[in-house]
Amino acid sequence: MIPLVAAGAVAAATALILAVAADAPSGAREHRNREEARAAAALYELPGVAEADVVALLDGRARIVAPEAGGFGPGVHAYRAGALEPAAWIAVEPRGEGRSWPWAASLFALLGALGMAAWAGAQRLAPPRPRFPAAPALFCAVVFALVAVAAQQWARGELEAISASRLTGGLRAAEIAGASGADSEAAARVAGLPWASGAALDEPDRIWTMPREVGEAIAADARLRTAPRYTVAAGGAAYHGGSIVLPPDRPVRAGSPDDTLHLVFLGYEETASPAVALMASALGSALLVSLVLFLLPLAARPRALSRTLAAWAFLTPAAALLVVFTFGPLLFSLWISLHHWSLIDPAHPFAGLENYRALLSDGAWWSAVGNTAVFTLHVPLAMAVALSLALLTRESRRAVRWARLALFLPSITSVVAIAVVWKWLLNDGYGLANRALGAIGLGPVAWLSSPDVALVSLMVIGVWMVVGYQMVVFQAGLAAIPRVWYDAARVDGAGPWQRFRHVTLPGLRHTLFFVLVTSVIGSFQVFGLVYVMTEGGPLGATDVAVYHIYREAWEFLRFGNAAAMSWVLFGVVFAATWLHFRFLERRSAHA
Amino acid sequence: MTREPRAVVLKGIRKRFGDVTAVADVDLEIRPGELMVLVGPSGCGKSTLLRLIAGLEERDAGEVWIGDRCVDDVAPGGRDVAMVFQSYALYPHMTVAGNLGFGLRVRGADTAATEARVNEVAGVLGLRGLLSRRPGQLSGGQQQRVALGRAMVRDPGVFLFDEPLSNLDAALRLQTRDEIAALHRRLGTTMIFVTHDQVEALSLGQRVAVMDHGRVQQVGTPHEVYRRPANLFVAGFVGSPPMNRLPVVRDREGRLAGGPFVFPGASPHREATLGVRPEDLALAVVAPPDPGSNPDFTATALRVESLGSEQRIHLDGPGDAAWVARAPSALHVTAGDRVAVSVAWERTHLFGADGGRIGAASRPVRGSRP
């Protein structure tokens, strides 16, 4: 029983890794097939291209049928110039290439399974002790790492082959297009990829969709002008490039300096690098087998086993939610921050710490951080107000209860609603605030449109928003202070201020700390107010960190930068919280 | 401690909480240097009275005098009193030294003087090694000493203790009780001590004020309170096990009679209660009868509690209610035995219908015969 379960766990784990490895190139294959169909359709749409050319391009795997006929394999509609209805459906039969097998990874997997079988056999001779079997677990982890590395090497080779075959196909398509008299732009489009250029590659605006690093590496490569085929390694992937000379009788576009069409094809980074998935699956496999190895000794004690399993079953939903919606995205954003990552560009080349380095010299970002820090200054003010209110509303009279409710309302109101209302109140021309000022003879204040005032206005609203919540927390903290401390202090001769200083404040220490930390964190994450009221303006005066990150990601589509900013912000908040802890712990040790 | 001890005088003190009268027209004088114990069941107003003296509660009527001034309009801190609370009320965020010195610091004493005084008091109480600890790191007994020390540091005219021993375990309670008594001898300060434990009250107090329902029922030395209880409440509250009682009524001949007893002489009281302390009963086993004895009544032993040094014997008489007798442990009695009981009549009490003490009962003309 026990050896069987252990061997089964190892088999399942290795199968998982191999399946992940085998699946890595399939996305790239699919992508290539779609591209081939698109290139065939683009070729078909060019004037002067014969249907035979289209079929020849794909070695007879393309079929041109009536638009509604559909067909086998991937396909696209082709349109003739000026028509709204498709002229044809071009279907492409997927390449029937013989798939290789990750032999090395399989060999490691086999060795691992044999090793586990040997261990299980030994267990049979000497019954297992009820503790975690560390040595077999380590062995499994090593085996899975080897399997993963070997599988990754295999997958990398597969992807490179696909990437190279795409270049071949693309160059042929461009050649056919050129032969039919298309210009270099049209030929590039037919070749099916944006990373083709009829111009020199060192023109930055022509290679904009390419990661700068890759473009620069290609442009700097001396083989560009001489070799018809070359490979550039950049950002952890291999990029295949090639060039063809278009026929001289093509209609030359004005300003085109060169009759050579350079094509560069995406490396395999365009599909997720197999390394990550494989490492994750290897880690998952090691965990899985560790789990089995941990549970196996318990199998001898069914009640302990069932209790353990029940406990884990109860933990699983919460843990799964945490992993999927908290830790997963967290680690994914860390991953993104190490890459050049644009939403519209399929390539996400590795950038290392470059995004972080770029942040160091990004004045707008630091200005946003500075604004956030200034905005955070509203927290101590809010706490002072909230504490005063909590002390004032200590007794429970009817009026006091209503006042408490009124003060708490902003905490349960939507930020957007609050922001919209305040935006109207503080409107320069017809806002209630300026009307009221005008009624007592004071000039209007540019609450939200002056760079000097806007952030202060937001801080005041911030105070108003959080004061109710803080007050309720302080009331709970005050209620927890024993009355007898106040009695003792009064008998000792402490006046109201001394009682506040020596009894109330120390008694509220943990409450104050809780409110301070949560409010500071909340203040660092301020977004809704800024988004609705000022959109970071005027002149960036209210551009706070989270809003800046939002714009970096969703307006400028620089997800890598945005993720790096998020992590810098996380570091700042973490450091601030840690300092709070340290400071207050030291304080309380010497109070 | 060179301070002149102060007297505390309460004149017609009244305090109500809503509909509840906590303290009703209490007049009480505590002499300078005296250790006065306020004792009573919970809810009798003794703690409220203490808090009124401290100024922690506002009185509804009456005057509080401490020393030669009326302190009714003086804040607690200005009344020259120090208080030790049941829960000690130590400030958990301060060290022992911080707690001890708090009363001096808030009055603006300079650091060196505070430190010297704290050290002095800590030396007296054996707290020197604990000065840098926090209350949370101390045992209950140590916390109690710190609370005591915090009161001593200011060298007040009056010490107020609000059940300071009730959070201690039995052994520590005895020890601390002795220490407080020793402290009182040493300091000579006026002390007012509130407790619900009558043993504590009798053993500690120079005088004891027994309270019930917000009123002082009796003030006197422990001996007076025990031997001449002013009324039925005091008689029942003070002493353990409590005083035995027997209702008596006037018979046709004008004599008080109840159970087996008929008391000689005409009585002006229609009904009364006979009270006899358990130790004022002398027991003898009936069979074989002791020819020289002339017992006042016989009863059956229902239950015998042996306490080691003595035993408590629960009897089924003389009236309808059971009586308890204290007997030396040498007496051999088991449950079910018939016992002959003699009463020390000169130490008995008769209480009138209003509960007040009339006097001792005289020897009855007729008792039951064995």
PDB file of C-alpha atoms in Angstrom, chain B residues 187-347:
ATOM      1  CA  LEU B 187       3.751  54.741  60.617  1.00  0.00           C
ATOM      2  CA  GLY B 188       1.124  55.608  63.163  1.00  0.00           C
ATOM      3  CA  THR B 189      -1.016  57.049  60.372  1.00  0.00           C
ATOM      4  CA  THR B 190      -4.787  57.064  60.323  1.00  0.00           C
ATOM      5  CA  MET B 191      -5.974  54.151  58.247  1.00  0.00           C
ATOM      6  CA  ILE B 192      -9.436  53.260  57.021  1.00  0.00           C
ATOM      7  CA  PHE B 193      -9.747  49.715  55.817  1.00  0.00           C
ATOM      8  CA  VAL B 194     -12.758  48.343  53.963  1.00  0.00           C
ATOM      9  CA  THR B 195     -13.428  44.634  53.923  1.00  0.00           C
ATOM     10  CA  HIS B 196     -16.311  42.222  53.724  1.00  0.00           C
ATOM     11  CA  ASP B 197     -14.424  39.653  55.777  1.00  0.00           C
ATOM     12  CA  GLN B 198     -15.372  39.916  59.452  1.00  0.00           C
ATOM     13  CA  VAL B 199     -12.339  37.867  60.548  1.00  0.00           C
ATOM     14  CA  GLU B 200     -10.097  40.347  58.782  1.00  0.00           C
ATOM     15  CA  ALA B 201     -12.016  43.193  60.371  1.00  0.00           C
ATOM     16  CA  LEU B 202     -11.759  41.839  63.902  1.00  0.00           C
ATOM     17  CA  SER B 203      -8.119  40.882  63.648  1.00  0.00           C
ATOM     18  CA  LEU B 204      -6.938  44.113  62.009  1.00  0.00           C
ATOM     19  CA  GLY B 205      -9.095  46.912  63.319  1.00  0.00           C
ATOM     20  CA  GLN B 206      -8.527  48.936  66.442  1.00  0.00           C
ATOM     21  CA  ARG B 207     -12.140  49.848  66.018  1.00  0.00           C
ATOM     22  CA  VAL B 208     -14.658  48.319  63.662  1.00  0.00           C
ATOM     23  CA  ALA B 209     -17.630  49.964  62.010  1.00  0.00           C
ATOM     24  CA  VAL B 210     -20.192  47.380  60.911  1.00  0.00           C
ATOM     25  CA  MET B 211     -22.341  48.622  58.066  1.00  0.00           C
ATOM     26  CA  ASP B 212     -25.525  47.395  56.481  1.00  0.00           C
ATOM     27  CA  HIS B 213     -27.918  49.034  54.049  1.00  0.00           C
ATOM     28  CA  GLY B 214     -25.869  52.188  53.968  1.00  0.00           C
ATOM     29  CA  ARG B 215     -25.997  52.690  57.721  1.00  0.00           C
ATOM     30  CA  VAL B 216     -23.423  52.167  60.407  1.00  0.00           C
ATOM     31  CA  GLN B 217     -24.910  49.498  62.667  1.00  0.00           C
ATOM     32  CA  GLN B 218     -22.269  49.566  65.356  1.00  0.00           C
ATOM     33  CA  VAL B 219     -18.908  51.133  66.007  1.00  0.00           C
ATOM     34  CA  GLY B 220     -16.620  49.668  68.602  1.00  0.00           C
ATOM     35  CA  THR B 221     -13.540  47.681  69.387  1.00  0.00           C
ATOM     36  CA  PRO B 222     -13.502  44.174  67.950  1.00  0.00           C
ATOM     37  CA  HIS B 223     -14.197  42.872  71.445  1.00  0.00           C
ATOM     38  CA  GLU B 224     -17.238  45.103  71.895  1.00  0.00           C
ATOM     39  CA  VAL B 225     -18.624  44.273  68.510  1.00  0.00           C
ATOM     40  CA  TYR B 226     -18.205  40.592  69.119  1.00  0.00           C
ATOM     41  CA  ARG B 227     -19.227  40.418  72.738  1.00  0.00           C
ATOM     42  CA  ARG B 228     -21.906  43.086  72.824  1.00  0.00           C
ATOM     43  CA  PRO B 229     -23.386  43.273  69.329  1.00  0.00           C
ATOM     44  CA  ALA B 230     -25.676  46.260  69.119  1.00  0.00           C
ATOM     45  CA  ASN B 231     -28.323  44.452  67.134  1.00  0.00           C
ATOM     46  CA  LEU B 232     -29.267  41.219  65.434  1.00  0.00           C
ATOM     47  CA  PHE B 233     -27.535  42.161  62.206  1.00  0.00           C
ATOM     48  CA  VAL B 234     -24.191  42.709  63.895  1.00  0.00           C
ATOM     49  CA  ALA B 235     -24.677  39.575  65.933  1.00  0.00           C
ATOM     50  CA  GLY B 236     -25.304  37.563  62.811  1.00  0.00           C
ATOM     51  CA  PHE B 237     -22.629  39.154  60.688  1.00  0.00           C
ATOM     52  CA  VAL B 238     -19.756  39.063  63.131  1.00  0.00           C
ATOM     53  CA  GLY B 239     -18.564  35.654  64.209  1.00  0.00           C
ATOM     54  CA  SER B 240     -18.150  32.386  62.424  1.00  0.00           C
ATOM     55  CA  PRO B 241     -20.150  30.225  62.588  1.00  0.00           C
ATOM     56  CA  PRO B 242     -22.810  32.875  63.208  1.00  0.00           C
ATOM     57  CA  MET B 243     -24.662  33.316  66.458  1.00  0.00           C
ATOM     58  CA  ASN B 244     -27.414  30.765  67.190  1.00  0.00           C
ATOM     59  CA  ARG B 245     -30.913  32.254  67.458  1.00  0.00           C
ATOM     60  CA  LEU B 246     -34.151  31.245  69.027  1.00  0.00           C
ATOM     61  CA  PRO B 247     -37.332  33.336  68.805  1.00  0.00           C
ATOM     62  CA  VAL B 248     -39.017  33.813  72.156  1.00  0.00           C
ATOM     63  CA  VAL B 249     -42.477  35.275  72.912  1.00  0.00           C
ATOM     64  CA  ARG B 250     -44.189  36.514  76.024  1.00  0.00           C
ATOM     65  CA  ASP B 251     -46.421  33.899  77.603  1.00  0.00           C
ATOM     66  CA  ARG B 252     -49.601  34.361  79.644  1.00  0.00           C
ATOM     67  CA  GLU B 253     -47.659  35.043  82.789  1.00  0.00           C
ATOM     68  CA  GLY B 254     -45.698  37.830  81.113  1.00  0.00           C
ATOM     69  CA  ARG B 255     -42.519  35.764  80.870  1.00  0.00           C
ATOM     70  CA  LEU B 256     -40.524  35.265  77.711  1.00  0.00           C
ATOM     71  CA  ALA B 257     -40.528  31.654  76.584  1.00  0.00           C
ATOM     72  CA  GLY B 258     -39.347  29.774  73.573  1.00  0.00           C
ATOM     73  CA  GLY B 259     -38.293  26.202  72.853  1.00  0.00           C
ATOM     74  CA  PRO B 260     -37.557  24.499  76.151  1.00  0.00           C
ATOM     75  CA  PHE B 261     -36.786  27.785  77.930  1.00  0.00           C
ATOM     76  CA  VAL B 262     -38.942  29.983  80.141  1.00  0.00           C
ATOM     77  CA  PHE B 263     -37.153  33.070  81.415  1.00  0.00           C
ATOM     78  CA  PRO B 264     -38.072  34.389  84.846  1.00  0.00           C
ATOM     79  CA  GLY B 265     -39.556  37.785  85.437  1.00  0.00           C
ATOM     80  CA  ALA B 266     -42.122  39.766  83.588  1.00  0.00           C
ATOM     81  CA  SER B 267     -40.870  41.268  80.313  1.00  0.00           C
ATOM     82  CA  PRO B 268     -42.020  44.442  78.632  1.00  0.00           C
ATOM     83  CA  HIS B 269     -41.253  42.878  75.243  1.00  0.00           C
ATOM     84  CA  ARG B 270     -43.877  40.914  73.421  1.00  0.00           C
ATOM     85  CA  GLU B 271     -41.380  39.006  71.384  1.00  0.00           C
ATOM     86  CA  ALA B 272     -37.592  38.819  71.246  1.00  0.00           C
ATOM     87  CA  THR B 273     -34.749  36.727  69.946  1.00  0.00           C
ATOM     88  CA  LEU B 274     -32.332  34.764  72.047  1.00  0.00           C
ATOM     89  CA  GLY B 275     -28.786  34.737  70.703  1.00  0.00           C
ATOM     90  CA  VAL B 276     -26.085  32.336  71.853  1.00  0.00           C
ATOM     91  CA  ARG B 277     -22.592  32.107  70.373  1.00  0.00           C
ATOM     92  CA  PRO B 278     -21.545  28.573  69.386  1.00  0.00           C
ATOM     93  CA  GLU B 279     -18.651  28.633  71.856  1.00  0.00           C
ATOM     94  CA  ASP B 280     -20.978  29.459  74.738  1.00  0.00           C
ATOM     95  CA  LEU B 281     -22.557  26.032  74.544  1.00  0.00           C
ATOM     96  CA  ALA B 282     -20.984  23.240  76.596  1.00  0.00           C
ATOM     97  CA  LEU B 283     -21.711  19.713  75.403  1.00  0.00           C
ATOM     98  CA  ALA B 284     -21.733  16.320  77.075  1.00  0.00           C
ATOM     99  CA  VAL B 285     -22.744  12.966  75.655  1.00  0.00           C
ATOM    100  CA  VAL B 286     -25.947  11.864  77.386  1.00  0.00           C
ATOM    101  CA  ALA B 287     -25.317   8.166  77.955  1.00  0.00           C
ATOM    102  CA  PRO B 288     -24.002   7.352  80.398  1.00  0.00           C
ATOM    103  CA  PRO B 289     -25.471  10.384  82.140  1.00  0.00           C
ATOM    104  CA  ASP B 290     -23.085  12.463  84.172  1.00  0.00           C
ATOM    105  CA  PRO B 291     -24.696  12.644  87.617  1.00  0.00           C
ATOM    106  CA  GLY B 292     -23.217  16.062  88.394  1.00  0.00           C
ATOM    107  CA  SER B 293     -24.490  17.797  85.316  1.00  0.00           C
ATOM    108  CA  ASN B 294     -27.574  19.840  85.011  1.00  0.00           C
ATOM    109  CA  PRO B 295     -27.936  20.513  81.281  1.00  0.00           C
ATOM    110  CA  ASP B 296     -30.181  23.257  79.899  1.00  0.00           C
ATOM    111  CA  PHE B 297     -31.458  21.108  77.072  1.00  0.00           C
ATOM    112  CA  THR B 298     -30.698  17.975  75.137  1.00  0.00           C
ATOM    113  CA  ALA B 299     -30.469  17.618  71.396  1.00  0.00           C
ATOM    114  CA  THR B 300     -29.308  15.222  68.709  1.00  0.00           C
ATOM    115  CA  ALA B 301     -26.059  15.803  66.856  1.00  0.00           C
ATOM    116  CA  LEU B 302     -26.948  16.043  63.170  1.00  0.00           C
ATOM    117  CA  ARG B 303     -23.485  16.475  61.791  1.00  0.00           C
ATOM    118  CA  VAL B 304     -19.978  16.837  63.158  1.00  0.00           C
ATOM    119  CA  GLU B 305     -17.394  19.005  61.366  1.00  0.00           C
ATOM    120  CA  SER B 306     -13.891  18.409  62.591  1.00  0.00           C
ATOM    121  CA  LEU B 307     -11.571  21.381  62.095  1.00  0.00           C
ATOM    122  CA  GLY B 308      -8.594  19.821  63.793  1.00  0.00           C
ATOM    123  CA  SER B 309      -8.222  22.163  66.762  1.00  0.00           C
ATOM    124  CA  GLU B 310     -11.956  22.086  67.470  1.00  0.00           C
ATOM    125  CA  GLN B 311     -15.127  20.640  66.082  1.00  0.00           C
ATOM    126  CA  ARG B 312     -18.441  22.128  65.093  1.00  0.00           C
ATOM    127  CA  ILE B 313     -21.447  20.123  66.059  1.00  0.00           C
ATOM    128  CA  HIS B 314     -24.765  20.822  64.349  1.00  0.00           C
ATOM    129  CA  LEU B 315     -27.706  20.213  66.681  1.00  0.00           C
ATOM    130  CA  ASP B 316     -31.405  19.698  65.883  1.00  0.00           C
ATOM    131  CA  GLY B 317     -32.533  22.050  68.642  1.00  0.00           C
ATOM    132  CA  PRO B 318     -33.432  23.589  70.954  1.00  0.00           C
ATOM    133  CA  GLY B 319     -36.139  25.165  68.792  1.00  0.00           C
ATOM    134  CA  ASP B 320     -37.115  24.497  65.204  1.00  0.00           C
ATOM    135  CA  ALA B 321     -33.890  25.916  63.792  1.00  0.00           C
ATOM    136  CA  ALA B 322     -30.628  24.032  64.023  1.00  0.00           C
ATOM    137  CA  TRP B 323     -27.921  25.356  66.361  1.00  0.00           C
ATOM    138  CA  VAL B 324     -24.198  24.986  66.026  1.00  0.00           C
ATOM    139  CA  ALA B 325     -21.881  24.412  68.940  1.00  0.00           C
ATOM    140  CA  ARG B 326     -18.108  24.641  69.078  1.00  0.00           C
ATOM    141  CA  ALA B 327     -16.538  21.923  71.125  1.00  0.00           C
ATOM    142  CA  PRO B 328     -12.982  20.849  71.880  1.00  0.00           C
ATOM    143  CA  SER B 329     -11.771  18.132  69.550  1.00  0.00           C
ATOM    144  CA  ALA B 330     -11.291  15.836  72.532  1.00  0.00           C
ATOM    145  CA  LEU B 331     -15.073  15.470  72.945  1.00  0.00           C
ATOM    146  CA  HIS B 332     -16.160  12.254  71.288  1.00  0.00           C
ATOM    147  CA  VAL B 333     -19.398  12.905  69.467  1.00  0.00           C
ATOM    148  CA  THR B 334     -20.705  11.284  66.305  1.00  0.00           C
ATOM    149  CA  ALA B 335     -23.745  12.114  64.243  1.00  0.00           C
ATOM    150  CA  GLY B 336     -26.909  10.700  65.848  1.00  0.00           C
ATOM    151  CA  ASP B 337     -25.656  10.927  69.447  1.00  0.00           C
ATOM    152  CA  ARG B 338     -27.863  12.561  72.045  1.00  0.00           C
ATOM    153  CA  VAL B 339     -25.966  15.375  73.738  1.00  0.00           C
ATOM    154  CA  ALA B 340     -26.713  17.386  76.823  1.00  0.00           C
ATOM    155  CA  VAL B 341     -26.065  21.116  76.335  1.00  0.00           C
ATOM    156  CA  SER B 342     -25.317  23.735  78.973  1.00  0.00           C
ATOM    157  CA  VAL B 343     -25.550  27.423  78.095  1.00  0.00           C
ATOM    158  CA  ALA B 344     -23.290  30.129  79.521  1.00  0.00           C
ATOM    159  CA  TRP B 345     -26.268  32.394  80.223  1.00  0.00           C
ATOM    160  CA  GLU B 346     -24.204  35.403  81.274  1.00  0.00           C
ATOM    161  CA  ARG B 347     -22.805  35.625  77.738  1.00  0.00           C
TER     162      ARG B 347
END
